[in-house]
XYZ file of C-alpha atoms in Angstrom:
242
model
C 24.123 7.519 10.205
C 25.438 4.407 11.962
C 22.010 2.783 11.695
C 21.792 3.460 7.969
C 25.330 2.187 7.388
C 24.546 -1.011 9.305
C 21.399 -1.652 7.253
C 23.324 -0.942 4.056
C 26.018 -3.505 4.967
C 23.376 -6.141 5.795
C 21.658 -5.562 2.453
C 24.981 -5.866 0.569
C 25.663 -9.188 2.325
C 22.198 -10.463 1.364
C 22.779 -9.466 -2.260
C 26.158 -11.233 -2.449
C 24.821 -14.398 -0.799
C 21.763 -14.455 -3.020
C 23.718 -14.041 -6.241
C 25.858 -17.065 -5.322
C 22.862 -19.398 -5.028
C 21.702 -21.288 -8.098
C 17.952 -20.667 -8.608
C 15.570 -23.598 -8.185
C 12.267 -22.700 -9.800
C 8.987 -24.509 -9.182
C 7.957 -24.130 -12.815
C 9.526 -23.026 -16.095
C 9.535 -19.292 -16.717
C 8.250 -17.803 -19.973
C 9.686 -14.589 -21.365
C 8.451 -12.368 -24.181
C 8.866 -8.817 -25.479
C 5.711 -6.744 -25.213
C 4.613 -3.110 -25.261
C 3.806 -1.536 -21.895
C 1.576 1.396 -21.060
C -0.247 2.479 -17.900
C -3.781 3.161 -16.687
C -5.460 6.539 -16.875
C -6.557 7.947 -13.506
C -10.234 7.698 -14.512
C -10.067 3.920 -13.955
C -9.059 4.281 -10.302
C -11.505 2.554 -7.924
C -13.354 0.868 -10.817
C -14.009 -2.860 -10.961
C -11.609 -4.906 -13.127
C -12.443 -7.939 -15.270
C -11.434 -10.213 -12.381
C -13.895 -8.551 -10.019
C -11.216 -6.776 -7.987
C -11.175 -3.002 -7.781
C -8.361 -1.200 -9.567
C -6.126 1.148 -7.602
C -3.222 3.079 -9.115
C -1.077 2.510 -6.010
C -1.203 -1.299 -6.206
C 1.105 -3.499 -8.304
C -1.375 -4.872 -10.841
C -1.731 -5.042 -14.617
C -4.045 -5.936 -17.484
C -3.263 -8.494 -20.213
C -5.401 -9.957 -22.986
C -4.905 -13.688 -22.249
C -2.782 -14.418 -19.156
C -4.810 -16.028 -16.321
C -5.922 -13.814 -13.452
C -3.580 -13.860 -10.414
C -0.575 -14.665 -12.627
C 2.537 -12.913 -11.304
C 4.730 -11.445 -14.043
C 8.000 -9.547 -13.918
C 8.103 -6.483 -16.163
C 11.576 -5.180 -17.043
C 12.441 -1.941 -18.811
C 15.538 -2.871 -20.880
C 16.614 0.776 -21.114
C 17.031 1.098 -17.341
C 17.268 -2.584 -16.256
C 14.623 -1.847 -13.625
C 12.009 -4.530 -12.907
C 8.713 -4.773 -11.049
C 6.361 -7.630 -10.192
C 2.693 -7.186 -11.060
C -0.383 -9.361 -10.653
C -2.707 -9.786 -13.642
C -6.229 -8.843 -12.567
C -7.698 -7.177 -15.659
C -8.015 -7.556 -19.441
C -6.567 -5.526 -22.340
C -8.528 -5.403 -25.578
C -5.412 -5.754 -27.738
C -2.814 -8.511 -27.810
C 0.840 -7.588 -27.302
C 0.091 -4.993 -24.616
C 0.461 -5.003 -20.841
C -1.297 -2.155 -19.037
C 0.369 -1.275 -15.706
C -0.803 0.654 -12.676
C 0.928 4.014 -12.323
C 2.841 2.813 -9.275
C 4.252 -0.156 -11.192
C 5.044 2.002 -14.234
C 6.844 4.554 -12.065
C 9.098 1.908 -10.526
C 10.534 1.017 -13.957
C 10.678 4.616 -15.279
C 7.815 4.407 -17.787
C 5.650 7.364 -16.805
C 7.371 9.925 -19.035
C 7.847 7.639 -22.037
C 4.336 6.609 -23.108
C 4.266 3.171 -24.761
C 7.578 1.319 -24.295
C 8.907 -2.115 -25.265
C 9.489 -4.196 -22.127
C 10.272 -7.786 -21.222
C 7.417 -9.756 -19.667
C 8.375 -12.861 -17.692
C 5.759 -15.216 -16.227
C 6.896 -16.182 -12.733
C 6.155 -19.249 -10.566
C 3.424 -19.062 -7.920
C 6.154 -18.762 -5.263
C 6.513 -15.101 -6.277
C 3.094 -14.110 -4.907
C 4.677 -13.459 -1.495
C 7.399 -11.228 -2.913
C 4.795 -9.390 -5.020
C 2.767 -8.594 -1.885
C 5.846 -7.147 -0.147
C 7.147 -4.770 -2.788
C 5.913 -1.645 -1.006
C 7.877 -2.691 2.088
C 10.958 -3.288 -0.053
C 10.794 0.165 -1.629
C 10.221 1.729 1.803
C 13.381 -0.032 2.965
C 15.289 1.432 -0.004
C 14.172 4.924 1.027
C 14.994 4.383 4.701
C 18.651 3.561 3.968
C 18.964 5.870 0.930
C 20.023 2.984 -1.302
C 21.321 4.021 -4.778
C 19.306 2.812 -7.790
C 22.109 0.518 -8.941
C 22.073 -1.296 -5.591
C 18.274 -1.432 -5.642
C 18.417 -3.253 -8.981
C 20.989 -5.761 -7.690
C 19.013 -6.384 -4.512
C 15.739 -7.003 -6.366
C 17.466 -9.208 -8.941
C 18.928 -11.316 -6.132
C 15.419 -11.842 -4.694
C 13.937 -12.647 -8.108
C 16.659 -15.234 -8.752
C 16.523 -17.032 -5.415
C 12.929 -16.741 -4.185
C 12.271 -20.462 -4.708
C 15.340 -21.589 -2.747
C 14.113 -22.711 0.679
C 17.621 -22.456 2.203
C 17.529 -18.676 1.773
C 13.946 -18.107 2.918
C 13.421 -20.869 5.487
C 12.923 -18.265 8.267
C 10.093 -15.763 7.920
C 9.588 -12.599 9.958
C 6.274 -11.164 11.144
C 5.163 -7.943 12.780
C 2.856 -8.831 15.680
C 0.361 -6.022 16.232
C -1.594 -7.398 19.174
C -2.881 -10.442 21.041
C -6.633 -10.342 21.710
C -9.303 -12.538 23.279
C -11.703 -12.992 20.347
C -11.624 -13.362 16.583
C -14.094 -10.484 16.222
C -11.691 -8.184 18.058
C -8.845 -9.397 15.830
C -10.901 -8.602 12.731
C -11.603 -5.089 14.015
C -7.877 -4.471 14.388
C -7.166 -5.903 10.923
C -9.626 -3.386 9.477
C -7.586 -0.501 10.952
C -4.273 -1.643 9.419
C -3.147 0.580 6.504
C -4.579 -0.665 3.227
C -1.178 -1.324 1.651
C -0.506 -3.985 4.337
C -3.961 -5.560 4.622
C -3.321 -8.115 1.887
C -0.430 -9.394 3.990
C -2.232 -9.282 7.355
C -4.127 -11.980 9.265
C -5.259 -13.249 12.652
C -3.920 -16.538 14.006
C -5.404 -18.581 16.851
C -2.781 -19.411 19.440
C -2.465 -23.171 19.795
C -4.456 -24.561 22.767
C -5.390 -21.032 23.840
C -8.458 -18.816 23.441
C -6.383 -15.917 22.142
C -5.637 -14.579 18.672
C -2.489 -12.908 17.347
C -2.856 -10.139 14.768
C 0.186 -10.171 12.499
C 1.518 -8.676 9.284
C 3.715 -10.983 7.243
C 5.551 -13.097 6.469
C 8.528 -10.999 5.385
C 11.479 -12.722 3.776
C 14.091 -10.483 5.385
C 14.294 -8.862 8.809
C 15.024 -5.489 7.184
C 11.645 -5.458 5.377
C 9.800 -6.412 8.565
C 11.631 -3.702 10.513
C 10.458 -0.994 8.105
C 6.832 -2.019 8.653
C 7.399 -2.308 12.416
C 8.630 1.286 12.594
C 5.450 2.478 10.903
C 3.122 0.290 12.962
C 4.559 1.353 16.343
C 3.114 4.844 15.888
C -0.344 3.229 15.759
C 0.225 0.167 17.935
C 3.008 0.871 20.494
C 3.326 -2.768 21.609
C 4.081 -4.054 18.079
C 7.200 -6.220 17.827
C 8.983 -8.655 15.507
C 8.635 -12.423 15.689
C 10.149 -15.086 13.474
C 9.098 -18.599 12.514
């Protein structure tokens, strides 16, 4: 209980600090109202128009014209809940965004069919936050954060992601240090799929060793959630920051 309370206080502090910072965006955001639906299960594991495979558990979407790899924020105005998705497929009709089930669930769309939502095109800086959403939601569950606080926390990240003063320090989960790149690649292949996009091997400067890491994470709390999971597989895993 003490641990959860401590995490909860830290998150509240982050939210307050973030909301006080004026956002500095790398490019102008574009917002529009659009209808949202979600993929049928029969499309799972099929190839999308971009060449990537579609998986219901990933945060992706289809749109008729937006460029592939564009990060967009989808908001359900009825619940004020938002989610970031990456465009990697095409819709046949204009005025529609087709979400993965995981993305649709996060903004309470699954039981409502086709719903009017707000679509906001985000700067490229948001790719990192998009890749870490699963860790963020795992953190919410670990501290039993109420939905209202979840919304405020996510909004604070959306509004300040481009401010280098907030995110100048990044956290990583180091899985292992090995003697060859081939060995590092073998370890990377064993990392859970939801973290592979955010995993890599790094050659240690002036050494013939390689670090296998997951990250970066923009808060220590997110990294700690992943660390707890990884220690069951890799007992020597630990946090580092840069």
